[in-house]
């Protein structure tokens, strides 16, 4: 039971303090108990706590959509707000279906997705999730089409309404960084099939990897020959959440490219939810965007990357650590029984869980994952500290990880 929090730390009801190296549920981007965010919540609540979405907009909601679209830049011209990432994914699926109908292709209904990618806890989001451990208990209820590439040359591509993927797959695969050219490949395959590219940035957005969204950061990467093979690859729909409200308010949604938005308008598409665009949440979202700009969060994350990488490199001297990977403040540590032959630990040993528990005993909270090798095997630890963490915090996190891995695995 958590009792209070401040900065990078949380305290349980027994008074034990922990450094939160996962930013809560990967959402407390700017740290806990920030006075500026508390203040704007109170001010917004005192003015207008709610506006019925089917009848009214609010100044906070309209301003947030406008400011977010400005921050994201072209080609996005409209935003639909929700209160969670799972709901936002479902809105994106509705958008894809209605877009295909609007442009004269109602037969395109399948949603392609990738193995190991997680898109949310609601049934529609689970239906496009490639993470077996989350999907399996509801297999009889879910299903939006097979896991496959969208292009017609890959089979049944003409039936694809969209392709959804995590730009940087985290909880299912442990934050592997896509190779150069991957985003351009997705863009070209979607274009070939007439399918939309839906980028799931729920976990990776709002500075987590040193940019507003991960697809922007990956597009900036240069090849050895000086080219940037992914620089022109832009998703049609961007799903966001988590860090948008910085852990202070439930705020999520989708950004929609101009060509898609126009088609939806022509088709009369609308979407309303009770707490969508809630004025209090949007006031928080506006302050988050302003704080990220004022404090140059994206630049500070990129500047601090070498410190984090240097600390994490210490873990590679431990026999069970096969790989440390990721970008920005999202990193995965993969654990192998034999890293030379890529032999994972048996799932029944619950290795990642035991390491996470040992970290907790050392006062650091991390995330345990499994399935990065084949969906059932492959233990890993995720860390994603608040974006205000610095070198001394990285050292604390890695010291705890090193001690935990050694105590659990030798």
Short mmCIF file of N, CA and C in Angstrom, two decimals, residues 102-193:
data_model
loop_
_atom_site.label_atom_id
_atom_site.label_comp_id
_atom_site.label_asym_id
_atom_site.label_seq_id
_atom_site.Cartn_x
_atom_site.Cartn_y
_atom_site.Cartn_z
N UNK A 102 -15.02 5.29 -45.81
CA UNK A 102 -15.16 6.61 -46.42
C UNK A 102 -14.48 6.70 -47.77
N UNK A 103 -13.37 5.95 -47.95
CA UNK A 103 -12.64 6.02 -49.22
C UNK A 103 -13.05 4.91 -50.18
N UNK A 104 -14.14 4.22 -49.86
CA UNK A 104 -14.69 3.24 -50.79
C UNK A 104 -14.15 1.83 -50.68
N UNK A 105 -13.58 1.47 -49.53
CA UNK A 105 -13.06 0.12 -49.34
C UNK A 105 -13.59 -0.51 -48.05
N UNK A 106 -14.90 -0.72 -47.97
CA UNK A 106 -15.48 -1.30 -46.75
C UNK A 106 -15.03 -2.74 -46.51
N UNK A 107 -14.47 -3.39 -47.54
CA UNK A 107 -13.99 -4.76 -47.36
C UNK A 107 -12.70 -4.83 -46.53
N UNK A 108 -12.04 -3.71 -46.38
CA UNK A 108 -10.81 -3.68 -45.58
C UNK A 108 -11.17 -3.52 -44.11
N UNK A 109 -11.15 -4.62 -43.39
CA UNK A 109 -11.55 -4.62 -41.98
C UNK A 109 -10.49 -5.20 -41.05
N UNK A 110 -9.57 -5.99 -41.58
CA UNK A 110 -8.57 -6.66 -40.73
C UNK A 110 -7.56 -5.66 -40.20
N UNK A 111 -7.14 -5.88 -38.97
CA UNK A 111 -6.08 -5.08 -38.35
C UNK A 111 -4.87 -5.97 -38.17
N UNK A 112 -3.78 -5.64 -38.85
CA UNK A 112 -2.55 -6.41 -38.71
C UNK A 112 -1.78 -5.93 -37.48
N UNK A 113 -1.11 -6.86 -36.82
CA UNK A 113 -0.32 -6.52 -35.64
C UNK A 113 0.90 -7.43 -35.57
N UNK A 114 1.81 -7.13 -34.66
CA UNK A 114 3.07 -7.85 -34.59
C UNK A 114 3.18 -8.67 -33.32
N UNK A 115 3.85 -9.79 -33.41
CA UNK A 115 4.06 -10.66 -32.26
C UNK A 115 4.82 -9.92 -31.16
N UNK A 116 4.36 -10.06 -29.94
CA UNK A 116 5.02 -9.45 -28.80
C UNK A 116 4.61 -8.02 -28.50
N UNK A 117 3.82 -7.40 -29.38
CA UNK A 117 3.42 -6.02 -29.17
C UNK A 117 2.12 -5.97 -28.36
N UNK A 118 2.11 -5.12 -27.35
CA UNK A 118 0.96 -5.01 -26.43
C UNK A 118 0.25 -3.68 -26.68
N UNK A 119 -1.10 -3.75 -26.74
CA UNK A 119 -1.85 -2.54 -27.07
C UNK A 119 -2.98 -2.20 -26.10
N UNK A 120 -3.09 -2.92 -24.99
CA UNK A 120 -4.08 -2.50 -24.00
C UNK A 120 -4.88 -3.64 -23.41
N UNK A 121 -5.64 -3.31 -22.35
CA UNK A 121 -6.32 -4.32 -21.55
C UNK A 121 -7.78 -4.54 -21.91
N UNK A 122 -8.39 -3.63 -22.66
CA UNK A 122 -9.78 -3.82 -23.05
C UNK A 122 -9.87 -4.84 -24.19
N UNK A 123 -11.04 -5.38 -24.42
CA UNK A 123 -11.17 -6.50 -25.38
C UNK A 123 -10.76 -6.11 -26.79
N UNK A 124 -11.15 -4.91 -27.23
CA UNK A 124 -10.75 -4.50 -28.57
C UNK A 124 -9.25 -4.36 -28.71
N UNK A 125 -8.62 -3.78 -27.69
CA UNK A 125 -7.16 -3.62 -27.71
C UNK A 125 -6.46 -4.97 -27.61
N UNK A 126 -7.00 -5.88 -26.81
CA UNK A 126 -6.44 -7.23 -26.74
C UNK A 126 -6.57 -7.96 -28.07
N UNK A 127 -7.60 -7.61 -28.83
CA UNK A 127 -7.81 -8.25 -30.12
C UNK A 127 -6.73 -7.96 -31.13
N UNK A 128 -5.96 -6.88 -30.91
CA UNK A 128 -4.85 -6.56 -31.81
C UNK A 128 -3.51 -6.65 -31.07
N UNK A 129 -3.51 -7.35 -29.95
CA UNK A 129 -2.30 -7.53 -29.16
C UNK A 129 -1.63 -8.84 -29.54
N UNK A 130 -0.31 -8.77 -29.74
CA UNK A 130 0.45 -9.98 -30.08
C UNK A 130 1.17 -10.57 -28.89
N UNK A 131 0.82 -10.15 -27.69
CA UNK A 131 1.44 -10.64 -26.47
C UNK A 131 0.56 -11.73 -25.89
N UNK A 132 1.00 -12.98 -26.09
CA UNK A 132 0.17 -14.14 -25.77
C UNK A 132 -0.28 -14.22 -24.33
N UNK A 133 0.58 -13.84 -23.39
CA UNK A 133 0.23 -13.97 -21.98
C UNK A 133 -0.94 -13.07 -21.61
N UNK A 134 -1.08 -11.94 -22.26
CA UNK A 134 -2.20 -11.03 -21.98
C UNK A 134 -3.44 -11.41 -22.79
N UNK A 135 -3.23 -11.93 -23.97
CA UNK A 135 -4.33 -12.21 -24.89
C UNK A 135 -5.01 -13.56 -24.64
N UNK A 136 -4.20 -14.57 -24.28
CA UNK A 136 -4.67 -15.96 -24.22
C UNK A 136 -5.92 -16.18 -23.37
N UNK A 137 -6.03 -15.59 -22.17
CA UNK A 137 -7.22 -15.87 -21.35
C UNK A 137 -8.54 -15.44 -21.98
N UNK A 138 -8.47 -14.59 -23.02
CA UNK A 138 -9.69 -14.06 -23.64
C UNK A 138 -9.76 -14.40 -25.13
N UNK A 139 -9.02 -15.41 -25.54
CA UNK A 139 -8.89 -15.72 -26.95
C UNK A 139 -10.24 -15.96 -27.63
N UNK A 140 -11.18 -16.52 -26.89
CA UNK A 140 -12.49 -16.79 -27.48
C UNK A 140 -13.34 -15.55 -27.69
N UNK A 141 -12.91 -14.44 -27.09
CA UNK A 141 -13.69 -13.20 -27.18
C UNK A 141 -13.08 -12.16 -28.11
N UNK A 142 -11.78 -12.31 -28.39
CA UNK A 142 -11.08 -11.28 -29.15
C UNK A 142 -10.71 -11.77 -30.53
N UNK A 143 -10.31 -10.83 -31.37
CA UNK A 143 -9.81 -11.20 -32.70
C UNK A 143 -10.17 -10.18 -33.74
N UNK A 144 -9.15 -9.49 -34.25
CA UNK A 144 -9.37 -8.47 -35.27
C UNK A 144 -8.58 -8.79 -36.53
N UNK A 145 -8.30 -10.06 -36.78
CA UNK A 145 -7.52 -10.41 -37.96
C UNK A 145 -6.19 -10.98 -37.55
N UNK A 146 -5.57 -11.75 -38.44
CA UNK A 146 -4.32 -12.44 -38.09
C UNK A 146 -3.14 -11.50 -38.00
N UNK A 147 -2.13 -11.98 -37.26
CA UNK A 147 -0.88 -11.24 -37.18
C UNK A 147 -0.12 -11.41 -38.49
N UNK A 148 0.12 -10.31 -39.19
CA UNK A 148 0.78 -10.40 -40.49
C UNK A 148 1.14 -9.01 -40.97
N UNK A 149 2.02 -8.94 -41.93
CA UNK A 149 2.33 -7.66 -42.57
C UNK A 149 1.13 -7.22 -43.41
N UNK A 150 0.96 -5.91 -43.62
CA UNK A 150 -0.23 -5.44 -44.32
C UNK A 150 -0.18 -5.53 -45.83
N UNK A 151 1.01 -5.59 -46.42
CA UNK A 151 1.10 -5.49 -47.87
C UNK A 151 0.48 -6.69 -48.56
N UNK A 152 -0.11 -6.45 -49.73
CA UNK A 152 -0.81 -7.52 -50.44
C UNK A 152 0.13 -8.66 -50.81
N UNK A 153 1.40 -8.36 -51.01
CA UNK A 153 2.34 -9.40 -51.37
C UNK A 153 2.56 -10.39 -50.23
N UNK A 154 2.10 -10.02 -49.00
CA UNK A 154 2.25 -10.90 -47.85
C UNK A 154 1.00 -11.74 -47.61
N UNK A 155 0.02 -11.59 -48.43
CA UNK A 155 -1.19 -12.40 -48.30
C UNK A 155 -2.33 -11.65 -47.64
N UNK A 156 -3.50 -11.64 -48.27
CA UNK A 156 -4.70 -11.01 -47.75
C UNK A 156 -4.50 -9.53 -47.41
N UNK A 157 -3.53 -8.91 -48.03
CA UNK A 157 -3.26 -7.51 -47.74
C UNK A 157 -4.41 -6.61 -48.16
N UNK A 158 -5.17 -7.00 -49.19
CA UNK A 158 -6.26 -6.16 -49.66
C UNK A 158 -7.37 -6.04 -48.62
N UNK A 159 -7.35 -6.89 -47.59
CA UNK A 159 -8.36 -6.84 -46.54
C UNK A 159 -7.91 -6.04 -45.33
N UNK A 160 -6.70 -5.52 -45.35
CA UNK A 160 -6.15 -4.84 -44.19
C UNK A 160 -6.64 -3.40 -44.12
N UNK A 161 -7.27 -3.05 -42.99
CA UNK A 161 -7.65 -1.66 -42.76
C UNK A 161 -6.49 -0.87 -42.19
N UNK A 162 -5.65 -1.55 -41.38
CA UNK A 162 -4.55 -0.85 -40.73
C UNK A 162 -3.53 -1.84 -40.20
N UNK A 163 -2.37 -1.31 -39.91
CA UNK A 163 -1.29 -2.02 -39.23
C UNK A 163 -1.01 -1.26 -37.94
N UNK A 164 -1.07 -1.94 -36.80
CA UNK A 164 -0.77 -1.29 -35.52
C UNK A 164 0.48 -1.92 -34.93
N UNK A 165 1.35 -1.08 -34.40
CA UNK A 165 2.56 -1.59 -33.75
C UNK A 165 3.06 -0.58 -32.74
N UNK A 166 3.71 -1.08 -31.69
CA UNK A 166 4.44 -0.22 -30.78
C UNK A 166 5.71 0.22 -31.50
N UNK A 167 5.98 1.51 -31.49
CA UNK A 167 7.20 1.98 -32.13
C UNK A 167 8.43 1.37 -31.47
N UNK A 168 8.39 1.23 -30.16
CA UNK A 168 9.45 0.59 -29.39
C UNK A 168 8.77 -0.38 -28.43
N UNK A 169 8.63 -1.66 -28.79
CA UNK A 169 7.85 -2.60 -27.98
C UNK A 169 8.49 -2.84 -26.62
N UNK A 170 7.74 -2.59 -25.56
CA UNK A 170 8.32 -2.58 -24.22
C UNK A 170 7.92 -3.77 -23.37
N UNK A 171 6.68 -3.80 -22.88
CA UNK A 171 6.31 -4.81 -21.87
C UNK A 171 6.27 -6.23 -22.42
N UNK A 172 6.23 -6.40 -23.74
CA UNK A 172 6.23 -7.74 -24.31
C UNK A 172 7.58 -8.20 -24.80
N UNK A 173 8.45 -7.26 -25.19
CA UNK A 173 9.72 -7.63 -25.81
C UNK A 173 10.95 -7.03 -25.15
N UNK A 174 10.75 -6.14 -24.17
CA UNK A 174 11.91 -5.63 -23.45
C UNK A 174 12.67 -4.54 -24.15
N UNK A 175 11.99 -3.69 -24.91
CA UNK A 175 12.56 -2.48 -25.52
C UNK A 175 13.66 -2.70 -26.55
N UNK A 176 13.50 -3.63 -27.50
CA UNK A 176 14.46 -3.70 -28.61
C UNK A 176 14.26 -2.49 -29.53
N UNK A 177 15.36 -1.94 -30.02
CA UNK A 177 15.28 -0.77 -30.90
C UNK A 177 15.20 -1.24 -32.34
N UNK A 178 14.18 -0.82 -33.10
CA UNK A 178 14.06 -1.25 -34.50
C UNK A 178 15.28 -0.87 -35.32
N UNK A 179 15.59 -1.70 -36.29
CA UNK A 179 16.74 -1.42 -37.14
C UNK A 179 16.47 -0.24 -38.06
N UNK A 180 17.53 0.36 -38.56
CA UNK A 180 17.39 1.46 -39.51
C UNK A 180 16.58 0.99 -40.72
N UNK A 181 15.62 1.79 -41.11
CA UNK A 181 14.79 1.45 -42.26
C UNK A 181 13.51 0.74 -41.91
N UNK A 182 13.34 0.35 -40.64
CA UNK A 182 12.14 -0.41 -40.26
C UNK A 182 10.87 0.42 -40.43
N UNK A 183 10.90 1.67 -39.97
CA UNK A 183 9.72 2.50 -40.09
C UNK A 183 9.37 2.79 -41.55
N UNK A 184 10.38 2.96 -42.37
CA UNK A 184 10.12 3.17 -43.80
C UNK A 184 9.51 1.92 -44.43
N UNK A 185 9.94 0.76 -43.96
CA UNK A 185 9.37 -0.50 -44.45
C UNK A 185 7.89 -0.60 -44.09
N UNK A 186 7.54 -0.26 -42.84
CA UNK A 186 6.14 -0.27 -42.44
C UNK A 186 5.33 0.71 -43.27
N UNK A 187 5.90 1.91 -43.48
CA UNK A 187 5.20 2.92 -44.27
C UNK A 187 4.93 2.43 -45.70
N UNK A 188 5.93 1.83 -46.32
CA UNK A 188 5.77 1.38 -47.70
C UNK A 188 4.80 0.21 -47.79
N UNK A 189 4.83 -0.69 -46.83
CA UNK A 189 3.90 -1.82 -46.87
C UNK A 189 2.46 -1.36 -46.67
N UNK A 190 2.25 -0.41 -45.76
CA UNK A 190 0.90 0.12 -45.56
C UNK A 190 0.41 0.84 -46.81
N UNK A 191 1.30 1.61 -47.43
CA UNK A 191 0.91 2.32 -48.65
C UNK A 191 0.54 1.34 -49.76
N UNK A 192 1.31 0.26 -49.87
CA UNK A 192 1.03 -0.74 -50.91
C UNK A 192 -0.34 -1.38 -50.72
N UNK A 193 -0.71 -1.59 -49.45
CA UNK A 193 -1.98 -2.27 -49.16
C UNK A 193 -3.15 -1.30 -49.01
#
